[in-house]
Amino acid sequence: MLRGTAGGAAFKSGGLLLALAALACGGPRPGVVQTVEAYIHAVQERNADRLMDLSAGMWRALSQAPPDERETLRQAYRVLLDGRHAAYLQGRDAGRLEFEPDGIVLIRALNLGRGTYYEPVEVEFPEPGRARVVLEVRLAYRSIDVSTLPAGTVIYLLGMPLGAVYHPEIGAREPAARELLEMVWMGWDLSLLDGRWRVERVVPDARPPATTRDTTRF
């Protein structure tokens, strides 16, 4: 499971006019993409304070809570974050991941910010103060050189149905028939709150992933 970079974007017709108008006046697209990048890295760094600031739901909760209740909310979020990371490890080892709308397990599974190549291929503004970003994520499993890995090393490969995890052991040479993810798309919904873009949810996009059949005996 591979460092992400952000590249160009292709706008769909639904948000094209709003997007072009925004870009013409130095609009919000760079800020939206930067928020996505910041969220990815905050997940990988397990930076709870940064995630609380970037999460639309948590920002609303803290903004609406009385001052004496805010630390309780922050601590509850830290516990939730620890639980998400634990769920990722447990699901990975069990061979099945469950994805929540905060995207934490999905980001970790795809290894975003830690080597996997990704780029925004769609950035839309369907209405004022709302944004939709689609990331294209490319998993280069076929290019991984396992020859330098010692026998007994377990590697993790994402497959279909989405959320499935294969974990072959180097040197076991076990026969297998896997449907591995080759390319997957992630949908990000963001809101403009208090002058800043914040993440509402992160989920697999509706379009089906691209896959490849693999029978490698590791």
mmCIF file of C-alpha atoms in Angstrom:
data_model
loop_
_atom_site.group_PDB
_atom_site.id
_atom_site.type_symbol
_atom_site.label_atom_id
_atom_site.label_comp_id
_atom_site.label_asym_id
_atom_site.label_seq_id
_atom_site.Cartn_x
_atom_site.Cartn_y
_atom_site.Cartn_z
ATOM 1 C CA MET A 1 0.000 0.000 0.000
ATOM 2 C CA LEU A 2 2.473 3.914 -2.518
ATOM 3 C CA ARG A 3 3.510 10.384 -2.697
ATOM 4 C CA GLY A 4 0.734 12.182 -4.018
ATOM 5 C CA THR A 5 0.788 15.202 -6.244
ATOM 6 C CA ALA A 6 -1.992 17.476 -7.436
ATOM 7 C CA GLY A 7 -2.265 18.149 -11.131
ATOM 8 C CA GLY A 8 -4.720 19.787 -13.539
ATOM 9 C CA ALA A 9 -8.486 19.490 -13.437
ATOM 10 C CA ALA A 10 -11.178 18.865 -16.029
ATOM 11 C CA PHE A 11 -14.435 20.682 -15.261
ATOM 12 C CA LYS A 12 -17.780 18.990 -15.951
ATOM 13 C CA SER A 13 -20.540 21.040 -17.510
ATOM 14 C CA GLY A 14 -22.674 21.195 -14.343
ATOM 15 C CA GLY A 15 -20.291 23.546 -12.529
ATOM 16 C CA LEU A 16 -18.445 24.982 -15.501
ATOM 17 C CA LEU A 17 -19.933 28.488 -15.529
ATOM 18 C CA LEU A 18 -19.525 28.957 -11.796
ATOM 19 C CA ALA A 19 -16.006 27.577 -11.934
ATOM 20 C CA LEU A 20 -14.974 29.801 -14.839
ATOM 21 C CA ALA A 21 -16.421 32.854 -13.129
ATOM 22 C CA ALA A 22 -14.553 32.003 -9.952
ATOM 23 C CA LEU A 23 -11.290 31.420 -11.793
ATOM 24 C CA ALA A 24 -11.654 34.687 -13.705
ATOM 25 C CA CYS A 25 -11.497 36.618 -10.446
ATOM 26 C CA GLY A 26 -8.829 34.473 -8.823
ATOM 27 C CA GLY A 27 -11.541 32.289 -7.348
ATOM 28 C CA PRO A 28 -11.689 29.356 -4.946
ATOM 29 C CA ARG A 29 -10.292 26.416 -6.913
ATOM 30 C CA PRO A 30 -6.732 26.642 -5.484
ATOM 31 C CA GLY A 31 -8.139 26.871 -1.975
ATOM 32 C CA VAL A 32 -10.354 23.837 -2.518
ATOM 33 C CA VAL A 33 -7.482 21.694 -3.792
ATOM 34 C CA GLN A 34 -5.211 22.905 -0.985
ATOM 35 C CA THR A 35 -7.851 21.915 1.563
ATOM 36 C CA VAL A 36 -8.022 18.411 0.084
ATOM 37 C CA GLU A 37 -4.223 18.137 0.233
ATOM 38 C CA ALA A 38 -4.114 19.428 3.798
ATOM 39 C CA TYR A 39 -6.801 16.962 4.894
ATOM 40 C CA ILE A 40 -4.956 14.014 3.353
ATOM 41 C CA HIS A 41 -1.717 14.895 5.129
ATOM 42 C CA ALA A 42 -3.486 15.564 8.435
ATOM 43 C CA VAL A 43 -4.979 12.063 8.272
ATOM 44 C CA GLN A 44 -1.617 10.444 7.576
ATOM 45 C CA GLU A 45 0.082 12.488 10.306
ATOM 46 C CA ARG A 46 -2.793 11.737 12.726
ATOM 47 C CA ASN A 47 -3.029 15.478 13.384
ATOM 48 C CA ALA A 48 -6.342 15.700 15.240
ATOM 49 C CA ASP A 49 -6.205 19.479 15.758
ATOM 50 C CA ARG A 50 -5.668 20.066 12.043
ATOM 51 C CA LEU A 51 -8.476 17.688 11.121
ATOM 52 C CA MET A 52 -10.858 19.398 13.542
ATOM 53 C CA ASP A 53 -10.147 22.670 11.758
ATOM 54 C CA LEU A 54 -10.567 21.130 8.285
ATOM 55 C CA SER A 55 -13.713 19.130 9.046
ATOM 56 C CA ALA A 56 -16.943 21.006 8.292
ATOM 57 C CA GLY A 57 -18.957 18.975 10.788
ATOM 58 C CA MET A 58 -16.484 19.411 13.608
ATOM 59 C CA TRP A 59 -16.092 23.126 12.873
ATOM 60 C CA ARG A 60 -19.869 23.591 13.137
ATOM 61 C CA ALA A 61 -20.054 21.568 16.351
ATOM 62 C CA LEU A 62 -17.294 23.579 18.002
ATOM 63 C CA SER A 63 -18.698 26.878 16.766
ATOM 64 C CA GLN A 64 -22.161 26.136 18.174
ATOM 65 C CA ALA A 65 -21.060 24.580 21.476
ATOM 66 C CA PRO A 66 -20.738 26.636 24.663
ATOM 67 C CA PRO A 67 -17.077 27.398 25.432
ATOM 68 C CA ASP A 68 -17.025 25.081 28.446
ATOM 69 C CA GLU A 69 -18.106 22.100 26.288
ATOM 70 C CA ARG A 70 -15.623 22.505 23.471
ATOM 71 C CA GLU A 71 -12.753 20.590 25.058
ATOM 72 C CA THR A 72 -15.082 17.638 25.632
ATOM 73 C CA LEU A 73 -15.955 17.699 21.926
ATOM 74 C CA ARG A 74 -12.287 17.873 20.976
ATOM 75 C CA GLN A 75 -11.430 14.926 23.192
ATOM 76 C CA ALA A 76 -14.318 12.883 21.769
ATOM 77 C CA TYR A 77 -13.028 13.604 18.265
ATOM 78 C CA ARG A 78 -9.534 12.433 19.224
ATOM 79 C CA VAL A 79 -11.027 9.174 20.490
ATOM 80 C CA LEU A 80 -13.003 8.793 17.254
ATOM 81 C CA LEU A 81 -9.853 9.433 15.215
ATOM 82 C CA ASP A 82 -7.931 6.782 17.131
ATOM 83 C CA GLY A 83 -10.812 4.402 16.503
ATOM 84 C CA ARG A 84 -10.724 5.030 12.771
ATOM 85 C CA HIS A 85 -7.006 4.271 12.580
ATOM 86 C CA ALA A 86 -7.498 1.122 14.636
ATOM 87 C CA ALA A 87 -10.383 0.083 12.369
ATOM 88 C CA TYR A 88 -8.138 0.505 9.335
ATOM 89 C CA LEU A 89 -5.489 -1.824 10.765
ATOM 90 C CA GLN A 90 -8.041 -4.380 11.909
ATOM 91 C CA GLY A 91 -9.910 -4.340 8.593
ATOM 92 C CA ARG A 92 -6.705 -4.508 6.587
ATOM 93 C CA ASP A 93 -5.547 -7.607 8.436
ATOM 94 C CA ALA A 94 -9.008 -9.181 8.270
ATOM 95 C CA GLY A 95 -9.223 -8.561 4.520
ATOM 96 C CA ARG A 96 -12.221 -6.215 4.525
ATOM 97 C CA LEU A 97 -12.367 -2.431 5.068
ATOM 98 C CA GLU A 98 -15.431 -0.370 5.896
ATOM 99 C CA PHE A 99 -15.389 3.251 4.737
ATOM 100 C CA GLU A 100 -16.927 6.104 6.741
ATOM 101 C CA PRO A 101 -17.842 9.565 5.361
ATOM 102 C CA ASP A 102 -14.840 11.193 7.057
ATOM 103 C CA GLY A 103 -12.608 9.311 4.584
ATOM 104 C CA ILE A 104 -9.946 8.385 7.134
ATOM 105 C CA VAL A 105 -9.923 4.646 6.439
ATOM 106 C CA LEU A 106 -10.158 5.243 2.675
ATOM 107 C CA ILE A 107 -7.226 7.683 2.688
ATOM 108 C CA ARG A 108 -5.074 5.298 4.689
ATOM 109 C CA ALA A 109 -6.023 2.310 2.563
ATOM 110 C CA LEU A 110 -5.086 4.106 -0.660
ATOM 111 C CA ASN A 111 -1.875 5.370 0.963
ATOM 112 C CA LEU A 112 -2.552 8.936 -0.160
ATOM 113 C CA GLY A 113 0.212 11.310 0.870
ATOM 114 C CA ARG A 114 2.577 8.370 1.333
ATOM 115 C CA GLY A 115 3.495 7.364 -2.196
ATOM 116 C CA THR A 116 0.351 6.740 -4.251
ATOM 117 C CA TYR A 117 -0.079 9.039 -7.248
ATOM 118 C CA TYR A 118 -3.294 11.077 -7.320
ATOM 119 C CA GLU A 119 -4.624 14.205 -8.967
ATOM 120 C CA PRO A 120 -7.857 16.223 -9.042
ATOM 121 C CA VAL A 121 -9.610 15.516 -12.338
ATOM 122 C CA GLU A 122 -12.817 17.422 -11.586
ATOM 123 C CA VAL A 123 -13.424 20.558 -9.544
ATOM 124 C CA GLU A 124 -16.988 21.882 -9.536
ATOM 125 C CA PHE A 125 -18.880 24.612 -7.729
ATOM 126 C CA PRO A 126 -22.523 23.490 -7.975
ATOM 127 C CA GLU A 127 -23.727 26.436 -5.905
ATOM 128 C CA PRO A 128 -22.174 29.313 -3.959
ATOM 129 C CA GLY A 129 -20.218 28.071 -0.982
ATOM 130 C CA ARG A 130 -20.218 24.429 -2.114
ATOM 131 C CA ALA A 131 -17.511 22.496 -3.964
ATOM 132 C CA ARG A 132 -17.074 19.003 -5.336
ATOM 133 C CA VAL A 133 -13.653 17.526 -6.082
ATOM 134 C CA VAL A 134 -12.961 14.178 -7.714
ATOM 135 C CA LEU A 135 -9.509 12.683 -7.207
ATOM 136 C CA GLU A 136 -8.179 10.060 -9.582
ATOM 137 C CA VAL A 137 -5.979 7.622 -7.679
ATOM 138 C CA ARG A 138 -3.601 5.297 -9.543
ATOM 139 C CA LEU A 139 -2.384 2.184 -7.774
ATOM 140 C CA ALA A 140 0.819 0.880 -9.335
ATOM 141 C CA TYR A 141 0.714 -2.633 -7.915
ATOM 142 C CA ARG A 142 2.080 -4.205 -11.095
ATOM 143 C CA SER A 143 5.240 -2.095 -10.870
ATOM 144 C CA ILE A 144 6.118 -3.069 -7.285
ATOM 145 C CA ASP A 145 9.454 -4.861 -7.096
ATOM 146 C CA VAL A 146 9.085 -7.523 -4.417
ATOM 147 C CA SER A 147 12.453 -9.168 -5.160
ATOM 148 C CA THR A 148 14.182 -7.241 -2.363
ATOM 149 C CA LEU A 149 11.583 -8.107 0.282
ATOM 150 C CA PRO A 150 12.545 -10.894 2.690
ATOM 151 C CA ALA A 151 10.536 -14.083 2.836
ATOM 152 C CA GLY A 152 7.663 -13.837 5.270
ATOM 153 C CA THR A 153 6.920 -10.183 4.480
ATOM 154 C CA VAL A 154 3.178 -9.568 4.107
ATOM 155 C CA ILE A 155 2.058 -7.037 1.500
ATOM 156 C CA TYR A 156 -1.417 -5.496 1.259
ATOM 157 C CA LEU A 157 -3.240 -5.086 -2.043
ATOM 158 C CA LEU A 158 -6.659 -3.474 -2.496
ATOM 159 C CA GLY A 159 -9.140 -5.305 -4.651
ATOM 160 C CA MET A 160 -12.757 -5.840 -5.572
ATOM 161 C CA PRO A 161 -15.353 -5.632 -4.265
ATOM 162 C CA LEU A 162 -14.244 -2.206 -3.085
ATOM 163 C CA GLY A 163 -12.875 -2.586 0.426
ATOM 164 C CA ALA A 164 -11.409 -6.030 -0.137
ATOM 165 C CA VAL A 165 -7.770 -6.432 0.920
ATOM 166 C CA TYR A 166 -5.467 -9.231 -0.217
ATOM 167 C CA HIS A 167 -2.402 -9.907 1.907
ATOM 168 C CA PRO A 168 -0.060 -12.381 0.218
ATOM 169 C CA GLU A 169 3.105 -13.442 1.981
ATOM 170 C CA ILE A 170 6.411 -13.140 0.158
ATOM 171 C CA GLY A 171 7.928 -16.569 -0.395
ATOM 172 C CA ALA A 172 4.724 -18.528 0.187
ATOM 173 C CA ARG A 173 4.203 -19.029 -3.557
ATOM 174 C CA GLU A 174 0.503 -19.673 -2.996
ATOM 175 C CA PRO A 175 -1.755 -19.790 -6.075
ATOM 176 C CA ALA A 176 -4.285 -16.960 -6.243
ATOM 177 C CA ALA A 177 -6.762 -15.210 -8.518
ATOM 178 C CA ARG A 178 -7.166 -11.589 -7.500
ATOM 179 C CA GLU A 179 -9.037 -8.638 -8.978
ATOM 180 C CA LEU A 180 -6.811 -5.735 -7.947
ATOM 181 C CA LEU A 181 -7.650 -2.058 -8.065
ATOM 182 C CA GLU A 182 -5.728 -0.218 -10.764
ATOM 183 C CA MET A 183 -7.475 3.148 -10.677
ATOM 184 C CA VAL A 184 -10.128 4.473 -8.316
ATOM 185 C CA TRP A 185 -11.932 7.792 -7.972
ATOM 186 C CA MET A 186 -12.694 9.609 -4.713
ATOM 187 C CA GLY A 187 -15.431 12.195 -4.284
ATOM 188 C CA TRP A 188 -14.885 15.115 -1.929
ATOM 189 C CA ASP A 189 -17.676 17.487 -0.849
ATOM 190 C CA LEU A 190 -16.599 20.785 0.692
ATOM 191 C CA SER A 191 -18.311 23.852 2.150
ATOM 192 C CA LEU A 192 -17.091 27.415 2.514
ATOM 193 C CA LEU A 193 -17.410 28.199 6.222
ATOM 194 C CA ASP A 194 -16.110 31.316 7.910
ATOM 195 C CA GLY A 195 -14.176 32.202 4.770
ATOM 196 C CA ARG A 196 -12.412 28.821 4.459
ATOM 197 C CA TRP A 197 -13.081 25.595 2.613
ATOM 198 C CA ARG A 198 -13.761 22.640 4.894
ATOM 199 C CA VAL A 199 -14.436 18.990 4.145
ATOM 200 C CA GLU A 200 -17.993 17.661 4.484
ATOM 201 C CA ARG A 201 -17.358 14.083 3.355
ATOM 202 C CA VAL A 202 -14.961 11.838 1.466
ATOM 203 C CA VAL A 203 -16.352 8.743 -0.265
ATOM 204 C CA PRO A 204 -15.616 6.515 -3.260
ATOM 205 C CA ASP A 205 -16.962 8.170 -6.402
ATOM 206 C CA ALA A 206 -19.928 6.544 -8.159
ATOM 207 C CA ARG A 207 -17.904 5.524 -11.209
ATOM 208 C CA PRO A 208 -16.602 1.950 -11.006
ATOM 209 C CA PRO A 209 -12.891 1.435 -10.318
ATOM 210 C CA ALA A 210 -10.558 0.163 -13.041
ATOM 211 C CA THR A 211 -9.206 -3.250 -12.119
ATOM 212 C CA THR A 212 -6.745 -5.867 -13.302
ATOM 213 C CA ARG A 213 -6.618 -9.642 -12.848
ATOM 214 C CA ASP A 214 -3.573 -10.892 -10.946
ATOM 215 C CA THR A 215 -2.376 -14.466 -10.437
ATOM 216 C CA THR A 216 1.111 -13.735 -9.090
ATOM 217 C CA ARG A 217 2.564 -16.387 -6.810
ATOM 218 C CA PHE A 218 4.403 -14.259 -4.288
#
